[in-house]
């Protein structure tokens, strides 16, 4: 059972380049999330999805777009990378609260370290 | 919106007990969770409280008071491997999960 898999694990981009981060989960979870983590800032929610075909903005959505075309995949896109987007990006997924004993445990991928120069 | 506050750093002695507090503000509330993250690693789930009271899982316990918008994580019999960052997280409306800024716990001999 792979859980949550993020690709790539590391990436260096030049300012203005675009890229897509892929998150895949094999637990049939309804909910998926993208976070960024910066020193001293904790985990900040970028976008999230409550089901296939749906997306919603989190705390820091500007400069990012997402898509959830298939239930198991959640893609995070950077159309024009900026140095301020240098960060560690984590994807997470969770059960619906109405399913697994009301527990909303989030399972995380191993992260993507992105540097924008 | 949702916001959480927790101390930035805590130091405790091996074998001792430490409590990490978390206060939150949220529109809609399903529960309060705690996660552990070692340097360079991914956050891993520790506990979840949907109702008031204490939940115990081995050396770790978590408490919630919904009326006070407050919770804490209690770590007993501290071990060196417990040195990590600990995050509280609120699950609010639409199952949106918001994390605090984290508490860095240092366990010293």
XYZ file of C-alpha atoms in Angstrom:
226
model
C 0.000 0.000 0.000
C 1.782 3.118 -1.245
C -0.407 5.660 0.572
C 0.252 9.162 -0.751
C 2.927 9.600 -3.401
C 4.295 12.926 -4.574
C 6.369 13.519 -7.666
C 8.894 14.950 -8.110
C 10.767 14.950 -4.789
C 13.098 17.795 -5.757
C 12.981 20.460 -8.426
C 14.832 23.646 -9.302
C 13.013 26.139 -11.504
C 13.988 29.415 -13.058
C 11.769 32.421 -12.439
C 8.906 32.415 -14.900
C 8.991 28.692 -15.652
C 5.966 26.511 -15.096
C 5.608 23.090 -13.571
C 3.071 20.630 -12.189
C 3.377 18.682 -8.971
C 1.542 15.383 -8.928
C -0.069 13.789 -5.892
C -1.523 10.292 -6.055
C -3.302 8.367 -3.301
C -4.466 4.778 -3.333
C -6.711 4.847 -0.243
C -9.908 5.928 -2.016
C -9.963 9.161 0.002
C -12.460 11.857 -0.852
C -10.461 14.783 0.479
C -7.092 15.960 -0.777
C -4.980 18.960 0.191
C -1.920 20.880 -0.932
C 0.185 22.663 1.702
C 3.377 24.623 1.599
C 5.764 24.690 4.516
C 8.207 27.507 5.167
C 10.440 27.950 8.233
C 8.442 29.309 11.158
C 5.206 29.350 9.164
C 3.871 25.881 9.787
C 1.807 24.253 7.054
C -0.281 26.662 5.030
C -3.151 25.398 2.943
C -2.917 26.323 -0.740
C -5.906 24.523 -2.259
C -7.977 21.523 -1.374
C -10.578 19.232 -2.886
C -13.618 17.598 -1.337
C -14.098 15.154 -4.181
C -13.422 14.328 -7.803
C -14.002 17.360 -10.034
C -14.072 19.867 -7.153
C -11.452 22.295 -5.847
C -11.438 25.128 -3.324
C -9.043 27.857 -2.266
C -7.097 27.656 0.969
C -5.143 30.346 2.808
C -2.475 31.077 0.170
C -3.886 30.213 -3.285
C -2.360 33.029 -5.342
C 0.069 31.876 -8.018
C -1.191 28.284 -7.933
C -3.842 26.289 -9.741
C -5.122 22.776 -9.047
C -7.123 20.072 -10.726
C -8.815 16.889 -9.510
C -9.905 15.132 -12.651
C -9.570 11.690 -11.082
C -10.353 10.857 -7.479
C -6.903 9.463 -6.804
C -4.922 12.379 -8.260
C -4.557 16.002 -7.204
C -2.335 18.223 -9.337
C -0.758 21.510 -8.254
C 0.372 23.864 -10.999
C 2.659 26.853 -10.962
C 2.108 28.829 -14.155
C 4.932 31.336 -13.693
C 7.228 30.444 -10.811
C 8.536 33.160 -8.502
C 11.311 33.000 -5.862
C 8.617 33.476 -3.183
C 7.316 30.038 -4.140
C 10.513 28.380 -2.965
C 9.203 26.006 -0.336
C 8.496 22.420 0.634
C 5.149 21.282 -0.728
C 3.133 18.567 0.945
C 0.107 16.774 -0.377
C -2.301 15.062 2.015
C -5.497 13.062 1.788
C -8.149 12.036 4.271
C -11.359 10.078 4.631
C -14.667 11.814 4.687
C -15.591 12.707 8.220
C -18.828 10.808 7.779
C -17.073 7.527 7.098
C -14.201 6.441 9.295
C -15.374 6.905 12.882
C -15.439 10.676 12.461
C -11.629 10.685 12.370
C -10.170 13.084 9.839
C -6.597 11.787 9.993
C -4.641 13.218 7.095
C -2.036 11.059 5.382
C 0.885 12.996 3.953
C 3.206 12.449 1.052
C 6.948 12.803 1.556
C 7.053 16.323 0.185
C 8.508 18.144 -2.813
C 11.387 20.540 -2.265
C 11.038 23.309 -4.826
C 13.624 26.019 -5.358
C 12.920 28.922 -7.686
C 16.001 30.887 -8.723
C -11.453 31.905 8.800
C -9.412 29.624 10.964
C -6.376 30.408 13.111
C -4.409 28.494 15.712
C -1.856 29.481 18.332
C 0.722 27.256 19.957
C 4.113 27.936 21.588
C 7.021 28.052 19.176
C 9.516 26.091 21.270
C 9.529 23.832 24.322
C 12.456 22.123 26.038
C 12.013 19.168 28.386
C 14.151 16.541 30.072
C 14.211 12.904 29.031
C 11.763 10.891 31.120
C 9.686 13.941 32.051
C 6.197 15.026 30.978
C 5.512 17.950 28.659
C 2.274 19.655 27.651
C 1.865 21.568 24.389
C -1.128 23.896 24.307
C -3.186 24.994 21.328
C -5.921 27.606 21.102
C -7.952 28.043 17.964
C -10.556 30.149 16.223
C -12.654 28.574 13.516
C -15.895 28.903 11.633
C -17.320 25.417 11.853
C -15.579 22.768 13.916
C -15.294 19.035 13.494
C -12.226 18.260 15.536
C -8.686 19.008 16.697
C -5.777 16.862 15.565
C -2.123 16.606 16.480
C 0.744 15.752 14.129
C 4.418 15.054 14.662
C 7.097 16.027 12.180
C 10.767 15.173 12.400
C 13.261 17.379 10.566
C 13.178 16.611 6.868
C 10.182 14.315 7.186
C 6.473 14.446 6.548
C 3.886 15.137 9.260
C 2.443 12.003 10.808
C -0.850 11.748 12.646
C -0.855 11.379 16.431
C -4.382 11.936 17.693
C -7.813 13.381 17.002
C -10.422 14.834 19.376
C -13.933 15.494 18.169
C -15.515 15.606 21.623
C -14.505 17.205 24.913
C -12.178 15.198 27.083
C -8.982 13.252 27.076
C -7.894 10.698 24.481
C -4.980 8.450 25.372
C -2.730 6.588 22.966
C 0.249 5.041 24.685
C 2.598 7.739 25.960
C 0.636 10.449 24.171
C -2.647 11.976 25.298
C -4.697 14.760 23.776
C -7.336 16.925 25.387
C -10.071 19.110 23.954
C -12.382 21.728 25.414
C -14.676 22.991 22.676
C -16.236 25.657 24.899
C -12.767 27.154 25.498
C -11.517 26.529 21.921
C -8.521 24.917 23.540
C -6.647 21.681 23.435
C -3.330 20.216 24.443
C -1.008 17.356 23.676
C 0.579 15.593 26.629
C 3.723 13.550 26.125
C 4.807 11.301 28.985
C 8.044 9.460 29.659
C 9.813 11.610 27.120
C 12.384 9.945 24.906
C 15.106 11.515 22.816
C 13.281 10.377 19.674
C 10.341 12.601 20.668
C 12.414 15.634 19.662
C 10.397 16.961 16.734
C 7.880 19.607 15.774
C 4.303 19.141 16.885
C 1.384 20.726 15.067
C -2.198 21.127 16.141
C -4.741 21.231 13.319
C -8.395 22.158 13.199
C -10.857 20.459 10.887
C -13.453 23.098 10.097
C -16.260 23.608 7.638
C -16.053 21.576 4.400
C -13.454 19.438 6.186
C -10.874 22.138 5.614
C -7.825 21.270 7.732
C -5.809 24.230 9.025
C -2.514 23.793 10.863
C -0.871 25.839 13.576
C 2.683 27.119 13.143
C 4.094 24.243 15.171
C 5.939 23.725 18.446
C 9.534 22.579 18.266
C 10.166 20.181 21.148
C 13.719 19.569 22.236
C 14.289 16.679 24.621
C 17.530 16.942 26.565
C 19.327 14.230 28.580
